[in-house]
Coordinates of C-alpha atoms in Angstrom, one line a residue:
Chain A
M1 CA 196.7 154.8 61.8
L2 CA 196.9 156.3 58.3
T3 CA 196.1 154.1 55.4
E4 CA 198.9 153.5 52.9
S5 CA 197.1 155.8 50.4
A6 CA 196.7 158.6 52.8
R7 CA 200.4 158.4 53.9
M8 CA 201.9 157.9 50.4
T9 CA 200.1 160.8 48.8
T10 CA 201.4 163.5 51.1
A11 CA 203.9 166.0 49.6
Q12 CA 206.4 164.8 52.2
E13 CA 206.2 161.2 51.0
L14 CA 206.3 162.3 47.4
S15 CA 209.6 164.0 48.0
F16 CA 211.0 160.5 48.3
R17 CA 210.2 159.8 44.7
I18 CA 213.4 158.6 43.0
Q19 CA 215.2 161.4 41.3
E20 CA 217.0 159.3 38.7
P21 CA 215.8 159.9 35.1
N22 CA 213.0 157.5 34.2
S23 CA 213.5 157.6 30.5
R24 CA 216.3 157.6 27.9
Q25 CA 216.8 160.0 25.1
R26 CA 214.4 159.6 22.2
A27 CA 215.2 159.6 18.5
V28 CA 212.6 161.9 17.1
K29 CA 212.6 162.8 13.4
I30 CA 210.9 166.0 12.4
I31 CA 210.2 166.2 8.7
A32 CA 208.9 169.2 6.7
L33 CA 206.6 168.3 3.9
D34 CA 206.8 171.5 1.9
K35 CA 208.7 174.8 1.6
P36 CA 206.9 176.9 4.2
S37 CA 207.2 174.2 6.8
A38 CA 210.8 173.8 5.9
A39 CA 211.3 177.3 7.0
M40 CA 209.6 176.5 10.3
V41 CA 211.7 173.4 10.8
D42 CA 214.8 175.4 10.1
Q43 CA 213.8 177.9 12.8
L44 CA 213.0 175.1 15.3
A45 CA 216.2 173.3 14.7
K46 CA 218.2 176.2 16.1
K47 CA 216.8 175.6 19.5
A48 CA 218.4 173.2 22.0
W49 CA 217.0 169.6 21.7
H50 CA 217.7 166.2 23.1
G51 CA 218.6 164.4 20.0
A52 CA 215.8 165.4 17.7
E53 CA 216.7 165.5 14.1
F54 CA 215.2 167.9 11.6
F55 CA 214.8 167.4 7.9
T56 CA 213.8 170.2 5.5
S57 CA 213.3 168.3 2.3
L58 CA 212.0 165.1 1.0
S59 CA 213.0 163.9 -2.5
F60 CA 212.6 160.7 -4.5
T61 CA 214.7 158.8 -6.9
S62 CA 214.1 155.5 -8.6
D63 CA 216.2 152.6 -7.7
K64 CA 215.7 150.9 -11.0
A65 CA 217.3 152.0 -14.2
P66 CA 214.8 153.8 -16.4
G67 CA 213.4 151.4 -19.1
S68 CA 214.7 148.3 -17.3
G69 CA 211.4 146.8 -17.8
E70 CA 210.7 146.2 -14.1
G71 CA 208.3 148.3 -12.0
E72 CA 210.2 151.4 -10.8
A73 CA 210.5 151.4 -7.0
L74 CA 210.9 154.9 -5.5
K75 CA 213.5 155.6 -3.0
A76 CA 212.9 158.5 -0.7
W77 CA 215.6 160.8 0.6
L78 CA 215.6 163.3 3.4
G79 CA 217.6 166.4 3.3
D80 CA 218.9 167.6 6.7
L81 CA 219.9 171.2 7.6
A82 CA 223.6 170.6 6.8
G83 CA 222.6 169.7 3.3
R84 CA 223.3 166.0 3.7
T85 CA 221.0 163.4 2.2
Q86 CA 219.7 160.5 4.3
D87 CA 217.7 157.5 3.4
L88 CA 214.1 157.9 4.7
V89 CA 213.7 154.2 5.5
T90 CA 216.9 154.1 7.5
E91 CA 216.0 157.3 9.4
V92 CA 212.5 156.0 10.3
E93 CA 213.9 152.7 11.4
K94 CA 216.3 154.4 13.8
S95 CA 213.6 156.6 15.2
D96 CA 211.2 156.3 18.2
F97 CA 208.6 158.3 16.5
V98 CA 208.2 160.7 13.5
V99 CA 206.6 164.1 13.3
V100 CA 205.6 165.6 9.9
I101 CA 204.8 169.3 9.5
T102 CA 202.9 170.8 6.7
A103 CA 201.7 174.4 6.0
A104 CA 198.0 174.5 5.4
G105 CA 197.2 174.7 1.7
E106 CA 200.5 173.1 0.6
D107 CA 200.8 169.7 -1.0
A108 CA 201.2 167.2 1.8
R109 CA 200.7 164.0 -0.2
A110 CA 204.3 162.9 0.3
V111 CA 203.2 161.8 3.8
T112 CA 202.1 158.5 2.3
V113 CA 205.7 157.5 1.7
I114 CA 206.7 158.4 5.3
S115 CA 203.6 156.6 6.6
D116 CA 204.6 153.4 4.7
A117 CA 208.0 153.5 6.3
C118 CA 206.5 154.1 9.8
Q119 CA 204.2 151.2 9.3
M120 CA 207.0 149.0 8.2
F121 CA 208.8 149.6 11.5
H122 CA 205.8 150.1 13.7
K123 CA 206.6 153.7 14.5
S124 CA 204.0 156.4 15.5
L125 CA 203.5 159.2 13.0
L126 CA 202.3 162.6 14.3
G127 CA 201.0 165.2 12.0
L128 CA 201.0 169.0 12.5
V129 CA 199.1 171.3 10.1
V130 CA 200.1 174.9 10.5
P131 CA 197.7 177.5 9.0
Q132 CA 199.5 180.4 7.3
D133 CA 198.4 184.0 7.1
G134 CA 195.6 184.1 4.7
T135 CA 195.0 180.4 4.4
S136 CA 191.4 179.4 4.4
E137 CA 189.7 176.8 6.5
A138 CA 189.1 174.8 3.3
E139 CA 192.8 174.8 2.6
T140 CA 193.5 173.6 6.2
E141 CA 191.0 170.9 5.7
V142 CA 192.7 169.7 2.5
S143 CA 196.0 169.3 4.4
L144 CA 194.2 167.5 7.2
K145 CA 192.7 165.2 4.6
H146 CA 196.1 164.3 3.3
L147 CA 197.5 163.5 6.8
R148 CA 194.4 162.0 8.5
P149 CA 194.7 158.4 7.2
H150 CA 198.3 158.2 8.2
T151 CA 198.8 159.8 11.6
R152 CA 198.1 158.6 15.1
M153 CA 197.7 162.2 16.2
L154 CA 196.8 165.1 14.1
V155 CA 197.0 168.7 15.3
V156 CA 196.2 172.0 13.8
A157 CA 198.9 174.1 15.4
H158 CA 198.6 177.9 15.2
G159 CA 202.2 178.9 15.0
V160 CA 205.7 177.5 15.4
D161 CA 205.6 178.2 19.1
Y162 CA 203.2 175.3 19.6
I163 CA 205.4 172.9 17.7
E164 CA 208.3 173.9 20.0
V165 CA 206.1 173.4 23.0
M166 CA 204.9 170.0 21.8
L167 CA 208.4 168.7 20.9
T168 CA 209.6 169.9 24.3
A169 CA 206.7 168.2 26.1
L170 CA 207.6 165.0 24.2
R171 CA 211.3 165.3 25.2
A172 CA 212.4 165.5 21.6
Chain B
M1 CA 207.1 167.2 30.4
L2 CA 207.0 170.6 31.9
K3 CA 209.8 172.5 33.6
K4 CA 209.2 173.1 37.3
E5 CA 208.6 176.8 36.8
Q6 CA 206.0 176.0 34.1
N7 CA 204.3 173.5 36.4
D8 CA 204.2 176.0 39.3
Y9 CA 202.9 178.7 36.9
L10 CA 199.9 176.5 35.9
C11 CA 199.2 175.0 39.3
Q12 CA 199.2 178.1 41.5
T13 CA 195.9 179.9 41.6
G14 CA 196.1 182.0 44.7
P15 CA 195.6 185.8 44.7
G16 CA 198.2 187.6 42.6
T17 CA 199.4 184.6 40.7
P18 CA 199.1 184.6 36.9
M19 CA 196.8 181.6 36.8
G20 CA 194.9 183.0 39.8
N21 CA 194.3 186.1 37.8
L22 CA 193.2 184.1 34.9
F23 CA 190.6 182.1 36.9
R24 CA 189.4 185.4 38.3
C25 CA 188.1 186.4 34.8
Y26 CA 185.4 183.7 34.9
W27 CA 182.2 182.8 36.7
M28 CA 183.0 179.6 38.6
P29 CA 180.7 177.1 40.4
A30 CA 181.1 177.8 44.1
L31 CA 178.3 175.8 45.8
L32 CA 175.3 173.6 45.0
A33 CA 172.1 175.5 45.5
E34 CA 171.1 172.7 48.0
E35 CA 173.8 173.9 50.3
L36 CA 172.0 177.2 51.0
P37 CA 168.4 175.9 50.7
E38 CA 166.4 178.6 52.4
P39 CA 166.5 182.1 53.9
D40 CA 168.5 182.3 57.1
C41 CA 169.8 178.8 56.8
P42 CA 173.2 178.0 58.3
P43 CA 176.2 179.7 56.6
V44 CA 178.7 177.5 54.7
R45 CA 182.4 177.7 54.6
V46 CA 183.8 178.1 51.1
K47 CA 187.4 178.0 50.0
L48 CA 188.1 178.9 46.4
L49 CA 191.3 180.0 44.6
S50 CA 193.1 179.9 48.0
E51 CA 190.7 182.4 49.6
R52 CA 188.6 181.5 52.6
L53 CA 185.0 182.8 52.4
I54 CA 181.6 182.3 53.9
A55 CA 178.4 181.9 52.0
F56 CA 174.9 182.6 53.3
R57 CA 171.4 183.3 52.1
D58 CA 169.8 186.1 54.1
T59 CA 166.3 186.6 55.4
E60 CA 165.1 187.9 52.0
G61 CA 166.8 185.1 50.1
R62 CA 169.7 187.2 48.9
L63 CA 173.0 185.3 48.4
G64 CA 176.3 186.5 49.9
L65 CA 179.8 185.3 49.6
I66 CA 182.1 187.3 51.9
D67 CA 185.4 187.1 53.7
E68 CA 185.1 184.3 56.3
F69 CA 186.6 186.2 59.2
C70 CA 185.0 188.9 61.3
A71 CA 186.7 192.3 60.7
H72 CA 186.8 192.9 64.5
R73 CA 189.1 190.3 66.0
G74 CA 189.0 187.6 63.3
P75 CA 186.9 184.7 64.4
S76 CA 185.2 182.7 61.7
L77 CA 181.8 183.8 60.7
W78 CA 180.8 180.2 60.3
F79 CA 179.8 180.4 63.9
G80 CA 177.6 183.4 63.0
R81 CA 173.9 183.8 63.5
N82 CA 172.2 184.2 60.1
E83 CA 169.3 186.5 61.0
E84 CA 167.5 189.7 60.1
C85 CA 169.2 190.3 56.8
G86 CA 172.8 189.6 58.0
L87 CA 175.3 187.4 59.5
R88 CA 176.1 188.3 63.1
C89 CA 179.4 187.3 64.7
P90 CA 178.6 185.6 68.0
Y91 CA 181.8 186.9 69.7
H92 CA 180.9 190.6 70.0
G93 CA 177.8 190.9 67.8
W94 CA 179.2 192.6 64.7
K95 CA 176.9 192.0 61.8
F96 CA 177.5 191.9 58.0
D97 CA 175.1 191.9 55.1
V98 CA 175.5 189.9 51.8
T99 CA 177.8 192.6 50.3
G100 CA 180.1 192.3 53.3
Q101 CA 179.1 195.7 54.6
C102 CA 179.1 195.9 58.4
V103 CA 175.7 197.0 59.5
D104 CA 176.0 196.8 63.2
V105 CA 178.7 197.3 65.8
P106 CA 176.9 197.0 69.1
S107 CA 179.7 198.5 71.2
E108 CA 179.5 201.7 69.2
P109 CA 176.6 204.2 69.1
A110 CA 174.6 203.5 65.8
E111 CA 174.6 207.3 65.2
S112 CA 178.5 207.3 65.1
G113 CA 178.5 205.7 61.7
Y114 CA 181.3 203.4 62.8
A115 CA 179.7 200.4 61.1
K116 CA 179.7 202.1 57.7
K117 CA 183.5 202.2 57.8
I118 CA 183.8 198.4 58.1
K119 CA 183.4 196.2 55.0
L120 CA 184.5 192.7 54.3
K121 CA 185.6 191.7 50.8
S122 CA 182.7 190.1 49.0
Y123 CA 182.0 188.4 45.7
P124 CA 178.7 188.1 43.7
L125 CA 176.9 184.8 44.2
V126 CA 174.2 183.9 41.7
E127 CA 172.0 180.8 41.3
L128 CA 171.8 179.2 37.9
G129 CA 170.9 175.7 37.0
G130 CA 171.0 174.4 40.6
V131 CA 174.5 175.8 41.1
L132 CA 175.6 178.9 42.9
W133 CA 178.2 180.7 40.8
T134 CA 180.7 183.3 41.8
Y135 CA 183.0 185.8 40.0
M136 CA 186.1 186.7 42.0
G137 CA 187.7 189.2 39.6
P138 CA 187.6 193.0 39.4
P139 CA 183.9 194.2 39.5
E140 CA 184.4 196.4 36.5
K141 CA 185.3 193.4 34.4
Q142 CA 182.5 191.1 35.5
P143 CA 181.4 189.1 32.5
A144 CA 177.9 188.0 31.5
M145 CA 176.4 185.1 33.3
P146 CA 177.6 181.7 32.1
E147 CA 175.6 180.0 29.4
F148 CA 176.8 176.4 29.5
E149 CA 173.9 174.2 28.4
F150 CA 173.8 172.1 31.6
A151 CA 173.1 175.3 33.6
T152 CA 170.5 176.8 31.3
V153 CA 168.1 173.8 30.5
P154 CA 165.1 173.5 32.8
L155 CA 165.9 172.3 36.3
N156 CA 164.2 169.0 35.8
Q157 CA 166.6 168.2 32.9
T158 CA 169.8 168.7 34.8
F159 CA 171.6 167.3 37.9
S160 CA 174.9 168.5 39.3
S161 CA 177.1 167.1 42.1
K162 CA 180.5 167.9 43.4
R163 CA 183.2 165.9 45.1
F164 CA 186.2 167.0 47.1
Q165 CA 189.4 166.0 45.3
E166 CA 192.6 166.0 47.2
C167 CA 195.0 167.2 44.5
N168 CA 195.8 170.2 42.3
W169 CA 193.1 171.2 39.8
L170 CA 195.2 170.7 36.7
Q171 CA 196.0 167.0 37.1
A172 CA 192.2 166.4 37.7
M173 CA 191.2 168.5 34.7
E174 CA 193.7 166.8 32.5
G175 CA 191.9 163.6 33.1
G176 CA 188.8 165.2 31.6
I177 CA 190.5 165.8 28.2
D178 CA 192.4 162.5 28.2
S179 CA 190.0 160.4 26.1
S180 CA 192.3 157.4 25.7
H181 CA 192.1 156.2 29.3
V182 CA 188.4 155.3 29.0
S183 CA 189.1 152.0 27.2
F184 CA 191.3 150.9 30.1
L185 CA 190.3 152.5 33.4
H186 CA 186.6 152.5 32.9
R187 CA 186.1 149.5 30.7
G188 CA 184.2 147.5 33.3
D189 CA 181.7 150.3 33.7
L190 CA 180.8 150.7 30.1
A191 CA 178.9 147.4 30.4
N192 CA 177.6 147.8 33.9
D193 CA 177.0 151.4 34.9
P194 CA 173.3 152.3 34.5
L195 CA 174.3 155.8 33.0
F196 CA 176.7 154.3 30.5
K197 CA 175.5 150.8 29.5
G198 CA 173.5 149.8 26.5
A199 CA 174.9 152.4 24.1
A200 CA 175.7 151.1 20.7
G201 CA 178.9 153.1 20.7
N202 CA 180.4 151.2 23.7
K203 CA 181.4 148.3 21.5
Y204 CA 183.7 150.6 19.5
N205 CA 185.4 151.8 22.7
L206 CA 186.0 148.2 23.8
G207 CA 186.9 146.9 20.4
D208 CA 189.6 149.4 19.5
L209 CA 192.0 150.2 22.2
S210 CA 194.2 152.5 20.1
P211 CA 192.2 155.5 19.1
V212 CA 193.6 158.1 16.7
F213 CA 193.3 161.7 17.9
E214 CA 192.7 165.0 16.2
V215 CA 193.1 168.2 18.2
V216 CA 191.7 171.5 17.0
E217 CA 191.8 174.9 18.7
T218 CA 188.5 176.7 19.1
D219 CA 187.8 180.2 20.1
G220 CA 187.1 179.1 23.6
G221 CA 189.4 176.2 24.0
L222 CA 189.8 172.9 22.2
L223 CA 188.0 170.1 20.5
I224 CA 189.6 166.7 21.0
G225 CA 188.4 164.1 18.6
A226 CA 189.1 160.5 19.2
R227 CA 188.3 158.1 16.4
R228 CA 188.0 154.4 16.4
N229 CA 187.4 151.9 13.6
A230 CA 183.8 151.0 12.9
E231 CA 182.1 148.9 10.2
D232 CA 181.0 150.0 6.7
D233 CA 184.0 152.2 6.0
Q234 CA 183.2 154.4 9.0
Y235 CA 184.9 155.8 12.0
Y236 CA 183.3 156.1 15.4
W237 CA 184.2 159.6 16.7
R238 CA 184.0 160.8 20.2
I239 CA 184.5 164.5 20.5
T240 CA 185.4 166.2 23.8
P241 CA 185.0 169.9 24.1
Y242 CA 187.3 171.8 26.5
V243 CA 186.4 175.4 27.4
M244 CA 189.0 177.4 29.2
P245 CA 190.0 177.3 31.9
C246 CA 188.4 174.2 33.4
Y247 CA 185.2 172.9 31.7
T248 CA 185.2 169.5 30.0
G249 CA 182.4 167.6 28.3
V250 CA 182.3 163.8 28.0
P251 CA 181.0 162.5 24.7
P252 CA 177.5 160.9 25.1
R253 CA 176.5 157.3 25.1
G254 CA 173.1 156.4 23.5
D255 CA 170.3 158.4 25.0
H256 CA 171.9 158.6 28.4
P257 CA 172.2 162.2 29.7
L258 CA 175.2 164.2 28.7
H259 CA 177.8 164.6 31.4
G260 CA 181.0 166.4 32.1
H261 CA 182.9 168.4 34.6
F262 CA 184.2 171.7 36.0
W263 CA 187.5 171.5 37.9
V264 CA 187.6 174.4 40.4
P265 CA 190.7 175.0 42.5
I266 CA 190.1 175.1 46.3
D267 CA 193.7 175.8 46.9
D268 CA 196.9 174.5 45.2
E269 CA 196.5 171.0 46.8
S270 CA 192.8 170.4 46.4
C271 CA 189.9 171.1 44.1
W272 CA 186.2 170.6 43.6
A273 CA 185.4 168.1 40.8
W274 CA 182.0 169.3 39.7
S275 CA 180.0 166.7 37.7
Y276 CA 176.9 167.5 35.7
D277 CA 174.4 165.4 33.9
Y278 CA 171.7 166.8 31.7
H279 CA 169.5 166.0 28.7
P280 CA 168.9 168.7 26.2
T281 CA 165.4 167.7 25.3
R282 CA 163.7 165.8 28.1
P283 CA 163.4 165.7 31.9
L284 CA 165.8 163.3 33.6
T285 CA 163.9 160.1 34.6
E286 CA 163.5 159.2 38.2
G287 CA 165.7 156.2 37.6
E288 CA 168.5 158.4 36.2
V289 CA 168.3 160.8 39.1
D290 CA 168.3 158.0 41.6
A291 CA 171.4 156.5 39.9
M292 CA 173.2 159.9 40.0
K293 CA 172.3 160.3 43.7
A294 CA 173.6 156.8 44.3
G295 CA 177.0 157.7 42.9
K296 CA 176.7 156.1 39.5
G297 CA 178.0 157.5 36.3
V298 CA 180.4 160.4 36.9
H299 CA 179.0 161.0 40.4
V300 CA 180.2 159.4 43.7
R301 CA 178.8 158.3 47.0
Y302 CA 179.7 160.6 49.9
V303 CA 180.8 160.3 53.5
P304 CA 177.4 161.2 55.1
G305 CA 177.0 164.9 55.7
T306 CA 179.9 165.9 53.5
Y307 CA 180.9 166.1 49.8
R308 CA 184.0 163.9 50.5
P309 CA 183.8 160.7 48.5
L310 CA 183.0 157.6 50.6
A311 CA 185.9 155.8 48.9
N312 CA 188.8 158.1 49.7
K313 CA 192.5 157.9 50.4
D314 CA 191.8 157.3 54.1
N315 CA 190.3 153.9 53.3
D316 CA 192.5 153.1 50.3
Y317 CA 189.6 153.9 48.0
L318 CA 187.9 150.7 49.2
M319 CA 190.3 148.8 46.9
D320 CA 188.8 145.5 45.8
R321 CA 191.6 143.3 44.4
A322 CA 189.2 140.5 43.7
A323 CA 187.1 142.7 41.4
Q324 CA 190.3 143.9 39.7
K325 CA 191.5 140.3 39.2
A326 CA 188.1 139.2 37.9
G327 CA 187.9 142.3 35.5
R328 CA 184.8 143.8 37.0
T329 CA 186.9 146.9 37.5
F330 CA 190.2 147.6 35.8
S331 CA 191.9 149.3 38.8
G332 CA 190.0 147.7 41.7
V333 CA 188.3 151.0 42.5
E334 CA 184.5 151.1 42.0
G335 CA 182.8 153.9 40.1
I336 CA 184.0 156.1 37.3
G337 CA 184.5 159.2 39.3
M338 CA 186.6 157.5 42.0
Q339 CA 188.5 155.5 39.4
D340 CA 189.7 158.9 38.1
A341 CA 190.1 160.6 41.4
S342 CA 192.1 157.8 43.1
L343 CA 194.7 157.8 40.4
Q344 CA 194.9 161.5 40.1
E345 CA 195.3 161.9 43.9
S346 CA 198.0 159.2 43.9
M347 CA 200.1 161.5 41.8
G348 CA 200.5 163.6 44.9
P349 CA 199.0 167.0 45.9
I350 CA 200.8 168.6 43.0
C351 CA 201.9 166.3 40.2
D352 CA 205.6 166.5 39.4
R353 CA 205.4 167.0 35.6
T354 CA 209.2 167.2 35.2
K355 CA 209.2 163.4 35.4
E356 CA 206.4 162.6 33.0
N357 CA 206.9 161.0 29.6
L358 CA 204.1 162.2 27.3
V359 CA 203.4 160.5 24.0
G360 CA 201.9 161.9 20.8
T361 CA 198.4 161.0 21.8
D362 CA 198.7 163.4 24.8
N363 CA 198.5 166.4 22.5
G364 CA 195.2 167.5 23.9
I365 CA 196.9 167.9 27.3
I366 CA 199.9 169.6 25.8
M367 CA 197.8 172.0 23.9
A368 CA 195.5 172.8 26.9
R369 CA 198.5 173.7 29.0
H370 CA 200.0 175.8 26.2
R371 CA 196.7 177.7 25.8
L372 CA 196.4 178.3 29.5
M373 CA 199.9 179.6 29.8
R374 CA 199.5 181.8 26.7
A375 CA 196.2 183.2 28.0
A376 CA 197.6 183.9 31.4
K377 CA 200.5 185.7 29.9
A378 CA 198.4 187.8 27.5
L379 CA 196.1 188.8 30.4
A380 CA 199.1 189.8 32.5
E381 CA 200.9 191.7 29.8
K382 CA 198.1 193.2 27.7
G383 CA 195.0 192.7 29.8
T384 CA 193.6 190.4 27.0
I385 CA 190.3 188.8 28.0
P386 CA 191.0 185.1 27.9
P387 CA 189.1 182.5 25.8
G388 CA 186.0 181.0 27.4
V389 CA 184.8 184.2 29.0
D390 CA 182.6 185.1 26.1
T391 CA 179.3 183.2 26.5
A392 CA 179.4 182.3 22.8
H393 CA 182.4 180.0 23.6
Q394 CA 180.3 178.2 26.2
K395 CA 177.6 177.0 23.8
V396 CA 179.4 173.9 22.9
R397 CA 178.2 170.3 23.1
Q398 CA 180.0 167.0 23.2
A399 CA 179.2 164.5 20.5
A400 CA 179.6 160.8 19.5
L401 CA 178.9 159.8 16.0
L402 CA 179.7 157.6 13.1
L403 CA 181.1 159.3 10.0
K404 CA 182.3 158.0 6.7
R405 CA 186.1 157.7 6.8
N406 CA 186.5 160.5 4.2
V407 CA 184.5 163.0 6.2
P408 CA 186.4 165.2 8.7
Y409 CA 184.8 165.4 12.1
K410 CA 185.0 169.1 12.2
E411 CA 182.7 169.2 9.1
G412 CA 180.6 166.1 9.8
A413 CA 180.0 167.0 13.4
K414 CA 179.7 170.8 12.9
E415 CA 176.1 171.1 14.0
A416 CA 176.4 168.4 16.6
L417 CA 179.0 170.4 18.5
I418 CA 176.8 173.4 19.0
A419 CA 174.4 173.6 21.9
K420 CA 171.0 174.4 20.5
K421 CA 167.9 174.7 22.6
G422 CA 165.4 171.9 22.0
V423 CA 167.7 169.9 19.8
R424 CA 168.7 166.4 20.9
Q425 CA 172.4 165.5 21.3
T426 CA 174.2 163.6 18.5
T427 CA 175.1 160.2 19.9
V428 CA 175.6 156.6 19.2

């Protein structure tokens, strides 16, 4: 008589695997950290996604009146493709995980603000560094250095096509 | 998650398939040298990339890998007589040499030249590092011999084994680049296995169950760095090289030999999981070799007379629930190799990736699939030689090291990741 393992691992038995979806739609926020990556995000957003939301700009304002005497706390705002402005903290809170994209050689230091928000709500932060034509390894390394302390997964992605593949694989 | 057509694309390696064509660009391990130990020894059946072949070593020691079936009426040449520089079919006496050339058709006059018109398909078979390698692609595109370090160190510094794995090659290979499972599935073995225990680095694996990953493309494949927190403002990095299409290296532990794998498709529903152990600078000790032969480390114990693991799906992998409950093993299956194989086989002959839910830390797997598909497409459309064929891509080495937190591993481990003759591995 066949053991349970021998029987259950046949292709025939596996055809009985339940066909119902085993996961629900994720809320994935994809944020460009600089202008070149905003162009990539803009391009990606035109594809069909399962609820992923794309943001092409990150800006800051102070929530205290200048000269009020108290320490100024920054508020961060995300700009979406429709030109609307959304509160970063609210968007991170609503997310399942967050992806940041930076073009190698650009200033990626704004990731610290996103990282703080992710930590506050215990969300994973994934970082993608995309080398541009002509960017050096040293420039790529500077971008990695900015992202490294903040991300759970850091990837050097050669081209937008990999970002699309990755987001698809993650059911974004 | 992959679409079904993408999954099929990656998993099918038979003749004429895109991935089959990709695999046929490389030298692949076909047999252990011990399987053809001497001239005129018994021939061995070989199935690779969904092609049935027969391997033999002729009277003069030459190696042959030819179509398994006699060109006359089709019986298997496994029944053949290996004698006088050829394999003779016992049915009607047709005889073939190591190139597949028919050299004798007894029913026809030798002077007729009939035998010269019969030739079986053959592939080169070459011995290197205790392994017999074959190349199954177009002869005019045959690359230089492989230069993976485990195959080029002196024979007393290297040990290879293989195990039959009853699932598609890709789900097996993906286990080799999935560094995060070690802290769970193999945690019992870090303390107990003679080829793993005692390394200073083990405490970091056991102490930090949420490694942070960094994936970088290389010319030949990927580097997958996993970092865990360590004392004195340092990270403990374990760096896994992946060389396309199916070579992986496991980061080292202490002065134990380095190990890793080749994942070679037999057909679409089974593969050979090759496991190697080597030390770059010293002979393996008798104790180490004994442990490897006893199925420790990444090796397994066999059903006697075969390369099928003793613990297999026909005996429920000798599941030991008491050991699982007591924490001696995490899954109840003994041995690192079978812990991996049992779970990978349980996914079914070909894993249904339309149902998987990958997370960010699976980026090594996502990128490996992406690179494989990209390379197969470039080969099909433009004839581009894929990454990993160039022997320079094969001179990589796995590494484990402590680095200050502000030092990137690609920089801090730069020298450690290159295989250099006579230079010891970088390890903790």
